[in-house]
Coordinates of N, CA and C in Angstrom, one line a residue:
Chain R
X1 N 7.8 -29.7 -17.7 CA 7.1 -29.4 -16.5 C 7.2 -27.9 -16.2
X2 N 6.2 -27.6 -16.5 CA 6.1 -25.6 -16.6 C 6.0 -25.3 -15.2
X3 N 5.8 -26.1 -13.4 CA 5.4 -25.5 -12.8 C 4.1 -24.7 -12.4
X4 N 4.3 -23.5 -11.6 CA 3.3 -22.8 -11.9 C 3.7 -21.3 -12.3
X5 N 2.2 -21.1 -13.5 CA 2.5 -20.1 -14.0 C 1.2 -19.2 -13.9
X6 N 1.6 -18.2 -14.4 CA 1.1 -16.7 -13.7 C 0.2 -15.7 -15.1
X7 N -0.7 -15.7 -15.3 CA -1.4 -14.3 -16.6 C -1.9 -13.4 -15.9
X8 N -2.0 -12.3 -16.6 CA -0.6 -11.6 -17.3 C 0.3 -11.4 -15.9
X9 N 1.5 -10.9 -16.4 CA 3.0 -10.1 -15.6 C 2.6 -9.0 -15.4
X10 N 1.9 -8.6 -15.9 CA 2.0 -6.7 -15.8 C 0.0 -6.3 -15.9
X11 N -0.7 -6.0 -15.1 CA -1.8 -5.0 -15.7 C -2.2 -3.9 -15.0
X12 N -2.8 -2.9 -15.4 CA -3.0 -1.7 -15.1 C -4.6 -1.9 -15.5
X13 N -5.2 -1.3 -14.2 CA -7.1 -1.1 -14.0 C -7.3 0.2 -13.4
X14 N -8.3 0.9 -14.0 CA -8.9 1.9 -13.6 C -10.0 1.5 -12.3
X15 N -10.2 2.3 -10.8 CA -11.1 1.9 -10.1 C -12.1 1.6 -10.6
X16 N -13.0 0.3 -10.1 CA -14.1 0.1 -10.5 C -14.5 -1.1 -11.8
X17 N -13.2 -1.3 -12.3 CA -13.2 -2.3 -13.3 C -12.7 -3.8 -12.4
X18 N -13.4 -4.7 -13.3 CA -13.0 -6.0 -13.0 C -11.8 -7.1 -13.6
X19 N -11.3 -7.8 -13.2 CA -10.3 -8.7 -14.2 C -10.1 -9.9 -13.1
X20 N -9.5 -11.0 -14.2 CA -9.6 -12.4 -13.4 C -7.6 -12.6 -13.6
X21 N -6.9 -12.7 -12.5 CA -5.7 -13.7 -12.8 C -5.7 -14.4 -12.4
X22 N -5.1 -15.0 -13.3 CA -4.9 -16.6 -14.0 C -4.3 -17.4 -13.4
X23 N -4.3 -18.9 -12.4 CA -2.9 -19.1 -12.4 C -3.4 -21.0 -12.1
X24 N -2.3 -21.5 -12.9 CA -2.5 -22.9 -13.5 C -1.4 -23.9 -12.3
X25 N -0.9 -24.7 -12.5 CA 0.3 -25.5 -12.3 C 0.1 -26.8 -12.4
X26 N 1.2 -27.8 -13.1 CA 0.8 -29.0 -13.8 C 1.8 -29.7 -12.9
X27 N 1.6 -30.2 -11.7 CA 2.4 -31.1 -10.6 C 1.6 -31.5 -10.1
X28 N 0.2 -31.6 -10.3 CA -1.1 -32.1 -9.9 C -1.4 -32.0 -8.3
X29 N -0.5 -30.8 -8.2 CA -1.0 -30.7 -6.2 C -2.4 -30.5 -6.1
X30 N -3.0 -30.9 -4.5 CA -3.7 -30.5 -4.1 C -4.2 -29.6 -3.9
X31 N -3.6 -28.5 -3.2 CA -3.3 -27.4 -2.6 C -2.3 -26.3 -3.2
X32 N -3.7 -25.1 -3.1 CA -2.9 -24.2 -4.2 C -3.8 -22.5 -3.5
X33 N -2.9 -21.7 -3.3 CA -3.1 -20.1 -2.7 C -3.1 -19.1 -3.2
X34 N -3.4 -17.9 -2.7 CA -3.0 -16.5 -3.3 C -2.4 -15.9 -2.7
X35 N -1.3 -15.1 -2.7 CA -0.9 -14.0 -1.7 C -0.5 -12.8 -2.5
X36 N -0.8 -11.7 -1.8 CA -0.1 -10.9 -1.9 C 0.9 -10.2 -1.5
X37 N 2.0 -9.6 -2.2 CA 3.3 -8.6 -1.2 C 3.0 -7.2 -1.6
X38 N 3.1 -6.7 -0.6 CA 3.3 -5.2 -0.4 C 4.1 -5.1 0.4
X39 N 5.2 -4.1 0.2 CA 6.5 -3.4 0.7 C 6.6 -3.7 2.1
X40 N 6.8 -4.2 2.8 CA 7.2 -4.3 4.3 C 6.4 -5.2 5.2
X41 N 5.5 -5.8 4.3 CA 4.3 -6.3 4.9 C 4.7 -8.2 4.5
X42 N 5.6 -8.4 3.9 CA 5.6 -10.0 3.6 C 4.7 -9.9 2.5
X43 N 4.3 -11.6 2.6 CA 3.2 -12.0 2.0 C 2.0 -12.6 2.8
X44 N 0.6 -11.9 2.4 CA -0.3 -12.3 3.3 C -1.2 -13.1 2.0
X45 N -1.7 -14.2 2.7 CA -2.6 -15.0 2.4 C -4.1 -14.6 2.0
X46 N -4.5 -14.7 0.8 CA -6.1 -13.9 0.5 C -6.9 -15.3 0.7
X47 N -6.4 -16.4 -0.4 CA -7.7 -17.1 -0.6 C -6.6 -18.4 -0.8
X48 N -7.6 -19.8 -0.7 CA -6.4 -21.0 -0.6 C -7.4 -22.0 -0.9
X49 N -7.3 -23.4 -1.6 CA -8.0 -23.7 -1.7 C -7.4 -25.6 -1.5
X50 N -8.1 -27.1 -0.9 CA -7.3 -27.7 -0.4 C -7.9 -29.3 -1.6
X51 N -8.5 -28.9 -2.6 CA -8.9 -29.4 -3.7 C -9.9 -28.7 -4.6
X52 N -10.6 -29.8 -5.6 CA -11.4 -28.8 -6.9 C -12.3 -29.2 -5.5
X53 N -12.7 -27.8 -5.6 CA -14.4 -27.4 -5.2 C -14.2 -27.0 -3.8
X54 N -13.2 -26.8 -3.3 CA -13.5 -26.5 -2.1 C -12.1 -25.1 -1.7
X55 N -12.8 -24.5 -1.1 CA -12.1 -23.3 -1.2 C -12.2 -22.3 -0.1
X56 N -11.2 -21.6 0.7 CA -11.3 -20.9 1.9 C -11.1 -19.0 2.2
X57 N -10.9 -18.8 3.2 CA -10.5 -17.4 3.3 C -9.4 -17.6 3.4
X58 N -8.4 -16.4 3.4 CA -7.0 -16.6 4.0 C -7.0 -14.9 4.9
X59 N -6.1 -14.3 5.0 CA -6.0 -13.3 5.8 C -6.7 -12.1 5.5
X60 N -6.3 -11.6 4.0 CA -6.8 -10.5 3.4 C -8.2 -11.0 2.4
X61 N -8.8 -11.2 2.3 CA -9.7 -12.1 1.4 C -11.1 -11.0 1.2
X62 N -10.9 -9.7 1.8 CA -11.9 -8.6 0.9 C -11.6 -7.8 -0.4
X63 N -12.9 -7.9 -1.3 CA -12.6 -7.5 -2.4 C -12.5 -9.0 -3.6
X64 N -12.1 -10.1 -3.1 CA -11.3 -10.8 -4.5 C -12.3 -11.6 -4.1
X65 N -12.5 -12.9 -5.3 CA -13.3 -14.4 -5.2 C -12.6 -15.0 -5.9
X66 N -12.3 -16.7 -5.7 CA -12.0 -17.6 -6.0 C -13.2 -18.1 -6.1
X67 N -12.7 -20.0 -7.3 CA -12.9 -21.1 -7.8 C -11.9 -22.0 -7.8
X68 N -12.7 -23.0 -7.6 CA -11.6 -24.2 -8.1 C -12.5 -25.4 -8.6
X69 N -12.2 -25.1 -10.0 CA -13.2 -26.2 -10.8 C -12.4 -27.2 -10.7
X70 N -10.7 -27.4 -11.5 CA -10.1 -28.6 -11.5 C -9.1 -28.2 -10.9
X71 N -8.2 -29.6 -10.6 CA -7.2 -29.6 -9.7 C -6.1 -28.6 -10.6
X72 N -6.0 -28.2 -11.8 CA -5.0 -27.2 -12.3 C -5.1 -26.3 -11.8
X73 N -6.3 -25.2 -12.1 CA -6.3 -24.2 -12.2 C -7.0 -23.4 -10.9
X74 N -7.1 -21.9 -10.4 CA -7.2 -21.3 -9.4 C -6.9 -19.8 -9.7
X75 N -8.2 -19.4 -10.3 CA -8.2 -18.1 -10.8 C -8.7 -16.9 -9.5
X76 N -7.8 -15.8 -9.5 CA -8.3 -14.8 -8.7 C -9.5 -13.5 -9.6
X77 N -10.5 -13.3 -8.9 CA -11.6 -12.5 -9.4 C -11.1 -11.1 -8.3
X78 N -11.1 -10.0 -9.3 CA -11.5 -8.6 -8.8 C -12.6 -8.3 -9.1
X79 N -13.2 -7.8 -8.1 CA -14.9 -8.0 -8.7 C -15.3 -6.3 -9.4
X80 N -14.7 -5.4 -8.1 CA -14.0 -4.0 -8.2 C -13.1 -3.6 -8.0
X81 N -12.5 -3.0 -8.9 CA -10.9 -3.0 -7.8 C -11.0 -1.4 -7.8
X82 N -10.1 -1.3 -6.5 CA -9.5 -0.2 -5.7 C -8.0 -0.2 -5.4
X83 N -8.0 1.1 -5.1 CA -6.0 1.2 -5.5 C -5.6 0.9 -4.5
X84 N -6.2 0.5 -3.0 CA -5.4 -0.6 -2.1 C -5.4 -1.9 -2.3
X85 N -5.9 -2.2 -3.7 CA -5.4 -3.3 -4.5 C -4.0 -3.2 -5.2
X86 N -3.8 -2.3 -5.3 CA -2.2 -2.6 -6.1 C -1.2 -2.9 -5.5
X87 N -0.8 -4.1 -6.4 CA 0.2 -5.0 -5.4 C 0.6 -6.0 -6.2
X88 N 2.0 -6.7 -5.7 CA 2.7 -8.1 -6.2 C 1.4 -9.3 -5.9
X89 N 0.9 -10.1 -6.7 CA 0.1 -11.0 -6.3 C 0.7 -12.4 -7.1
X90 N 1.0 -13.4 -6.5 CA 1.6 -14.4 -6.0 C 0.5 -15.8 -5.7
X91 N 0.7 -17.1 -6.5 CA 0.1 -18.4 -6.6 C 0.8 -19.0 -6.5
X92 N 0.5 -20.3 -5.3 CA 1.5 -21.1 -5.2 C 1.0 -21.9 -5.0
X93 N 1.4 -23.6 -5.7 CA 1.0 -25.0 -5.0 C 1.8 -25.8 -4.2
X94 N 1.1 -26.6 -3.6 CA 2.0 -27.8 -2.8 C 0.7 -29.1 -2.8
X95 N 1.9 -30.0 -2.5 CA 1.1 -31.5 -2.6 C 0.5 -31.6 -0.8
X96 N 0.6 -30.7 -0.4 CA -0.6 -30.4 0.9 C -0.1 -29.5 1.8
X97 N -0.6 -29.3 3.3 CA 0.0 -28.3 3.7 C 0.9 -28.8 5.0
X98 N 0.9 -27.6 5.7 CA 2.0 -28.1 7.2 C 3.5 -28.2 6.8
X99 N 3.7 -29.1 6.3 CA 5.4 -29.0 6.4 C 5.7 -29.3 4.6
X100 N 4.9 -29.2 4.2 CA 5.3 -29.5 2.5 C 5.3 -28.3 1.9
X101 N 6.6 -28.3 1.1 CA 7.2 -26.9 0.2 C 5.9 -26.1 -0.4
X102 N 5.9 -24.9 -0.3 CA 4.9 -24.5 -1.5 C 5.7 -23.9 -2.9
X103 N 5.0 -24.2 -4.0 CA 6.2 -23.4 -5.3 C 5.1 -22.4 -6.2
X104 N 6.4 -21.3 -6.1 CA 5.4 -20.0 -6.1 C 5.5 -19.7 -8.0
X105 N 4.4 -19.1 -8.5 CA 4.8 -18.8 -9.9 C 5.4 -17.9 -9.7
X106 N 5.3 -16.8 -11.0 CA 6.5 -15.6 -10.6 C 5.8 -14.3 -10.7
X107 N 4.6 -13.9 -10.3 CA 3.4 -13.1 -10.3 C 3.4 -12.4 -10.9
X108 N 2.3 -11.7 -10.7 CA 1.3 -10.5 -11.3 C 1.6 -9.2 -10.5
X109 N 1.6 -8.3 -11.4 CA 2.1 -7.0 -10.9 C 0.9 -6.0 -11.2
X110 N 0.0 -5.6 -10.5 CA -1.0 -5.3 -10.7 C -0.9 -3.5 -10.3
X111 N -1.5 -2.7 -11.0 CA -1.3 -1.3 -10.5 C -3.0 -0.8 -10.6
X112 N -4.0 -0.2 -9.8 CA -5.1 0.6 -9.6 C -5.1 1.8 -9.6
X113 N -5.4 2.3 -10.9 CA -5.1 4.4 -10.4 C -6.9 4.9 -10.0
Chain B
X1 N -2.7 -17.6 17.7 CA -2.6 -17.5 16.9 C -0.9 -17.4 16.3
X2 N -0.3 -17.9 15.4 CA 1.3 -17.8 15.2 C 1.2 -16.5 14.1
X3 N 3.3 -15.8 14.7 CA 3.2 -14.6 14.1 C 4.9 -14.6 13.9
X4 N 5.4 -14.3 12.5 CA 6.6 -14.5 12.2 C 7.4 -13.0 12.4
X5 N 8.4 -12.7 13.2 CA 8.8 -11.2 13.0 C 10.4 -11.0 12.4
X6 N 11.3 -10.6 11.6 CA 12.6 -10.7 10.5 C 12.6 -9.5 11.5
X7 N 13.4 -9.8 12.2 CA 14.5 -8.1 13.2 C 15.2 -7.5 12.5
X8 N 15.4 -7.3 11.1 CA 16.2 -6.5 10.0 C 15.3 -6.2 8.9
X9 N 15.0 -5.4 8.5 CA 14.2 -5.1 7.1 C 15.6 -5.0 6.0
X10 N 16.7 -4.5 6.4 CA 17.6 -4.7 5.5 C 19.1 -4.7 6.1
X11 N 20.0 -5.8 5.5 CA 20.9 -5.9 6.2 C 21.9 -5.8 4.8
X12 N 23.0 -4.5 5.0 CA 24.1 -4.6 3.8 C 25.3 -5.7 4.6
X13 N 26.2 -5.9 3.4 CA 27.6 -6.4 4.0 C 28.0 -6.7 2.6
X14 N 29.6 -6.7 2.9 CA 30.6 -7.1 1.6 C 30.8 -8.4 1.3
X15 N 31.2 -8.6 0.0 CA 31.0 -9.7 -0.3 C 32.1 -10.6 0.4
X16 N 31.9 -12.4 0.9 CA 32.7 -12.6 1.0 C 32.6 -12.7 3.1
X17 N 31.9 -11.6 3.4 CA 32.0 -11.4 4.7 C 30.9 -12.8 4.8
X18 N 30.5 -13.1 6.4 CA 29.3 -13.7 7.0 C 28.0 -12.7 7.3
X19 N 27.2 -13.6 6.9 CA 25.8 -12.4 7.4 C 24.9 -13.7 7.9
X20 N 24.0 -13.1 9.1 CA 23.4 -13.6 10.1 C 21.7 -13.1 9.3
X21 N 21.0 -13.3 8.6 CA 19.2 -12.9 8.8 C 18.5 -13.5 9.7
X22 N 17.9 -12.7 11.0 CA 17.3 -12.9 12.3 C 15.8 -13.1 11.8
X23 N 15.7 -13.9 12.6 CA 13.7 -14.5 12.8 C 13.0 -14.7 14.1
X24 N 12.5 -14.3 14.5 CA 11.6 -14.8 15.6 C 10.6 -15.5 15.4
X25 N 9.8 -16.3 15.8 CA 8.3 -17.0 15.5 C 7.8 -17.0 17.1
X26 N 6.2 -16.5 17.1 CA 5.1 -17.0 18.2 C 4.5 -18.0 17.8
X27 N 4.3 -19.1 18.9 CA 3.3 -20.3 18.7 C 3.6 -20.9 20.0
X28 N 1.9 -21.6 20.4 CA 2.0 -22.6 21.8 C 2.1 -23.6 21.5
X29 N 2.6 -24.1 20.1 CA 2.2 -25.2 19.5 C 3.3 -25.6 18.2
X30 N 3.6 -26.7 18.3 CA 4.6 -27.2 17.4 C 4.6 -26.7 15.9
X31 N 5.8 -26.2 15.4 CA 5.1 -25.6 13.9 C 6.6 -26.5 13.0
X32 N 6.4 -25.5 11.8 CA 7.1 -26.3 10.8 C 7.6 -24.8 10.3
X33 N 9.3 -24.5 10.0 CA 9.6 -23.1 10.2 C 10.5 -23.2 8.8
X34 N 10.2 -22.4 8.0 CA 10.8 -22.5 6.6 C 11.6 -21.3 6.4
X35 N 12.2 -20.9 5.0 CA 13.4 -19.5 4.9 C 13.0 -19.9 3.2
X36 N 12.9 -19.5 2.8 CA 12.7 -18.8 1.1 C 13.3 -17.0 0.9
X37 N 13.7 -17.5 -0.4 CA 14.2 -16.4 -0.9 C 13.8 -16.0 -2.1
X38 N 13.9 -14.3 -2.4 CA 12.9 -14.0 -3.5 C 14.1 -13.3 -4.3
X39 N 14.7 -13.4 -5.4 CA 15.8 -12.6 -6.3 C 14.4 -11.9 -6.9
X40 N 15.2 -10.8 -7.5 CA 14.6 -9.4 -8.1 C 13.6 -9.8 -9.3
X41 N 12.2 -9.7 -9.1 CA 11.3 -9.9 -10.7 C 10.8 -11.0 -10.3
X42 N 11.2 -12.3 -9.5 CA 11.1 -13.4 -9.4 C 10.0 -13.8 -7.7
X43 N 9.1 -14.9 -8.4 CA 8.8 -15.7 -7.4 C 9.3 -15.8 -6.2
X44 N 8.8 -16.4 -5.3 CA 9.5 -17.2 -4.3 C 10.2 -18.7 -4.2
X45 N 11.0 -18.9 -3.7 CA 11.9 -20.1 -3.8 C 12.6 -20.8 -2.4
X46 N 12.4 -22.1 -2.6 CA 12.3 -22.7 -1.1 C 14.3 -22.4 -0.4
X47 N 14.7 -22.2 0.7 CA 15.9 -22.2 0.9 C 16.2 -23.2 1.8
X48 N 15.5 -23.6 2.6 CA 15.2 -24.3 3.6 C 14.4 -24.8 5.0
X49 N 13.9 -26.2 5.6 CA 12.7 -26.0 6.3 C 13.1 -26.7 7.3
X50 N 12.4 -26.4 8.5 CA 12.7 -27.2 10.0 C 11.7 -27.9 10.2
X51 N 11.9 -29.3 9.8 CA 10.3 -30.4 10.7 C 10.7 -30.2 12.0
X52 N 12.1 -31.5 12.3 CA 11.9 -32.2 13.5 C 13.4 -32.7 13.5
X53 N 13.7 -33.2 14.3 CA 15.1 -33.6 14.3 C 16.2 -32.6 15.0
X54 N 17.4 -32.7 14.1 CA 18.3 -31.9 14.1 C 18.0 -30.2 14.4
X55 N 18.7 -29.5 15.3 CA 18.2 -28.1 14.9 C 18.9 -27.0 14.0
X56 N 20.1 -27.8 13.6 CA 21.0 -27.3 12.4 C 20.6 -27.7 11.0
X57 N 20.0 -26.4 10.5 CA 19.5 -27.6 8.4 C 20.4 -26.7 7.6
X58 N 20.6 -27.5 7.2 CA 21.3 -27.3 6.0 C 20.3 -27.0 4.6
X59 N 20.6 -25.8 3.5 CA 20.0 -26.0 2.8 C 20.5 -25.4 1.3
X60 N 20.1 -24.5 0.4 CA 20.8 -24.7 -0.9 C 21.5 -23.1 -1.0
X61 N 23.0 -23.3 -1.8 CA 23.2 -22.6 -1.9 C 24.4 -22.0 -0.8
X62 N 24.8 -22.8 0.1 CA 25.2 -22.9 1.3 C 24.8 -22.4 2.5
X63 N 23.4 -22.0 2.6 CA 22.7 -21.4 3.7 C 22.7 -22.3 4.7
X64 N 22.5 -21.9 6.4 CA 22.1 -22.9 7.0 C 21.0 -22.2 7.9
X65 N 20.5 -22.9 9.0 CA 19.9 -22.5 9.9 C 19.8 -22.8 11.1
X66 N 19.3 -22.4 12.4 CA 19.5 -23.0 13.3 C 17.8 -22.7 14.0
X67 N 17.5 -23.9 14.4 CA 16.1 -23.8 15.4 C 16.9 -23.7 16.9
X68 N 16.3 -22.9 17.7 CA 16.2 -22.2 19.0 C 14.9 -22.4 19.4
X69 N 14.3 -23.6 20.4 CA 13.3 -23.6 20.8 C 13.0 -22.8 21.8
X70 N 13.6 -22.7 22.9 CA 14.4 -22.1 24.0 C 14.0 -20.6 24.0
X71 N 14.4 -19.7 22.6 CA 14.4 -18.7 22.2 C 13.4 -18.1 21.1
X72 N 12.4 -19.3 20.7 CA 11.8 -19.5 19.5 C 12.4 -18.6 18.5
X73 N 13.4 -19.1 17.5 CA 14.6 -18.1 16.8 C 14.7 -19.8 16.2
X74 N 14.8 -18.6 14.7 CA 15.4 -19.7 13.4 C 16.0 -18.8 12.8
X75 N 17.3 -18.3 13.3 CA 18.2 -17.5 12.2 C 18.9 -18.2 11.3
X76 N 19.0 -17.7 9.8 CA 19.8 -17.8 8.9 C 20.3 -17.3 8.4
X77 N 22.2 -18.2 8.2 CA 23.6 -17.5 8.4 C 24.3 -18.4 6.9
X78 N 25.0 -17.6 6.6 CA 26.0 -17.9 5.7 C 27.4 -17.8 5.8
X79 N 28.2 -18.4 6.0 CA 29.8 -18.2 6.4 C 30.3 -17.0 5.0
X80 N 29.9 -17.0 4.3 CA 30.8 -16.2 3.2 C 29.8 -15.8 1.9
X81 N 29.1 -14.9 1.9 CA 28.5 -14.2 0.6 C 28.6 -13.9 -0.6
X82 N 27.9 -14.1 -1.8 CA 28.5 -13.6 -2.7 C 27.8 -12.6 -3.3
X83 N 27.9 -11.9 -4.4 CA 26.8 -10.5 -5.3 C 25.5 -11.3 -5.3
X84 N 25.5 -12.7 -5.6 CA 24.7 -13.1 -6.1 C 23.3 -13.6 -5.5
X85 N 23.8 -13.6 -3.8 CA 22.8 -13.6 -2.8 C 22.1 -12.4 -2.8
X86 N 22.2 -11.5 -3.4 CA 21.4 -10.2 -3.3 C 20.2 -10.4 -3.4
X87 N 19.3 -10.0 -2.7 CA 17.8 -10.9 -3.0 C 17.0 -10.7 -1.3
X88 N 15.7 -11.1 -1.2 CA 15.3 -10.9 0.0 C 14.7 -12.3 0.2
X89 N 14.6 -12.1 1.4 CA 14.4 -13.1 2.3 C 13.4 -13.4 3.2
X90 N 12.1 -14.4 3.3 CA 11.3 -14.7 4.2 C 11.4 -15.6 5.0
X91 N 11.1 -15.3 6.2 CA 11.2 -16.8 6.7 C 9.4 -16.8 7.1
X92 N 8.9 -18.2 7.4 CA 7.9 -18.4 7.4 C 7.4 -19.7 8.5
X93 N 6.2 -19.6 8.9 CA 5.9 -21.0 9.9 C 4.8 -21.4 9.4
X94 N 4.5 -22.6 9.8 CA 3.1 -23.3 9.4 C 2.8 -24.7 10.5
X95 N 1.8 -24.8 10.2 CA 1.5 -26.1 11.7 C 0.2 -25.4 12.5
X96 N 0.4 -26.2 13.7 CA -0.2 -25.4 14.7 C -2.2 -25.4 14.4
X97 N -2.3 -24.6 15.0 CA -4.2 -24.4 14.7 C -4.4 -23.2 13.9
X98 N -2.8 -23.1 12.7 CA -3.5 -22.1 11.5 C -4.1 -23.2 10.5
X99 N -3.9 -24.3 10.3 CA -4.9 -25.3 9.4 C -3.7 -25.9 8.1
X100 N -2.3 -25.3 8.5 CA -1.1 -25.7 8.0 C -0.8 -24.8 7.0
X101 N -1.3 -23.3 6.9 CA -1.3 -22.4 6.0 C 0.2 -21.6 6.4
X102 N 0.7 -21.0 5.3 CA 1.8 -20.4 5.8 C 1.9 -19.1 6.1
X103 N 2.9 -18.7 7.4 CA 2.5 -17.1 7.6 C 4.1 -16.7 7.4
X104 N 4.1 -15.4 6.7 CA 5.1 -15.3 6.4 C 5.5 -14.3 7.3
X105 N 7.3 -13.8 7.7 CA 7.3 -12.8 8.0 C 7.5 -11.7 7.4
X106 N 8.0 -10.3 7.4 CA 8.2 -9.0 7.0 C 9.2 -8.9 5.6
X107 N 9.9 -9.9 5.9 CA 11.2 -9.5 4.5 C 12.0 -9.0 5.1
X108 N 13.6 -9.8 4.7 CA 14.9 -8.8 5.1 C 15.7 -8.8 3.6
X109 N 15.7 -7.8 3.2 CA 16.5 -7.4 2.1 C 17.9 -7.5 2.5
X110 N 19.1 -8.6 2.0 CA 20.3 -8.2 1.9 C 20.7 -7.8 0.3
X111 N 21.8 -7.3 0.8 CA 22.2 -6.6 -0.3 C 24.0 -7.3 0.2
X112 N 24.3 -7.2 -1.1 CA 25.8 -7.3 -1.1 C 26.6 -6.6 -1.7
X113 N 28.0 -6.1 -1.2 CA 28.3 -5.4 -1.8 C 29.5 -5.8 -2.7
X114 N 30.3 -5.3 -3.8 CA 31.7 -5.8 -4.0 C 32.8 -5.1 -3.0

């Protein structure tokens, strides 16, 4: 039981380029998110989604696009990125929401020069 | 709207000593109030959650917590520390009319020392 897991750990983007991370988990949750951390700010919610095909905003949710074809997987889209994109970015599922754990992969470390 | 606030961005102490990580939470409305902890490089990891009940939880590692409705406060305290708690700390709420999404608060970094 791999949990959830995170592609890649590490990438570096020039403004203006695009890239998709990755993020899977095999506990067959429902419910599965993105967040990001930046230094003092927590983790804020971009995009969340509460099965395949259906999918929401979360707090910060300009700039990126989600999917959710199957109950695994929940790929984040940079469509362009900019360097107040750089940041810890964070997927997590749970078997729903409100009072049920969520379990976080071990993210993406993303840098924008 | 609910809004989580951590009254320490970083709290040192020796090992061994007790350390208190402070929380506040806003809400007009019943929520569900959790504490995760992030070690260095790593994810996030559950520490502990408040449904309903008791307002003392217990949770791993020997953390506890206490709900304060009163004061809307879920501080989390440990009688005795070790190096190995070094690591930071969220605490978080969910419930209410956010749609059961979690908001996290700011992060309190402890650190321990020998």
């Amino acid at each position: 039981n791999a949990g959830v897991t995170q592609t890649p750990k590490f990438q570096v983007l020039k403004t203006g380029q695009s890239m998709t991370l990755q993020c899977a988990q095999d506990m067959n949750h429902e419910y599965m998110s993105w967040y990001r951390q930046d230094p003092g700010m927590g983790l804020r919610l971009i995009h969340y989604s509460v099965g395949a095909g259906i999918t929401d905003q979360g707090e910060v949710p300009n700039g990126y696009n989600v999917s959710r074809s199957t109950t695994e997987d929940f790929p984040l889209r940079l469509l362009s990125a900019a360097p107040s994109q750089t940041s810890v970015y964070f997927c997590a599922s749970s078997s729903g929401t409100g009072h049920y754990e969520q379990y976080f992969g071990p993210g993406t470390r993303l840098t924008v020069t | 709207a609910q809004s989580v606030t951590q009254l320490d961005s970083q709290v040192p102490v020796f090992e061994e000593a007790p350390v208190e990580l402070r929380c506040n939470y806003s809400s007009s409305v019943s929520v569900y109030l959790f504490w995760y902890v992030q070690y260095p490089n790593q994810g996030l990891q559950l520490l502990l959650k408040y449904l309903s009940g008791s307002t003392l939880v217990k949770g791993i590692n020997g953390f506890e917590a206490e709900f304060n409705k009163s004061q809307t406060s879920f501080h989390l305290r440990k009688p005795s520390v070790h190096i190995s708690d070094t690591a930071e700390y969220f605490c978080a709420v969910s419930g209410g009319n956010q749609g059961g999404k979690l908001i996290f608060g700011q992060g309190t970094e402890l650190s321990v020392k020998p």
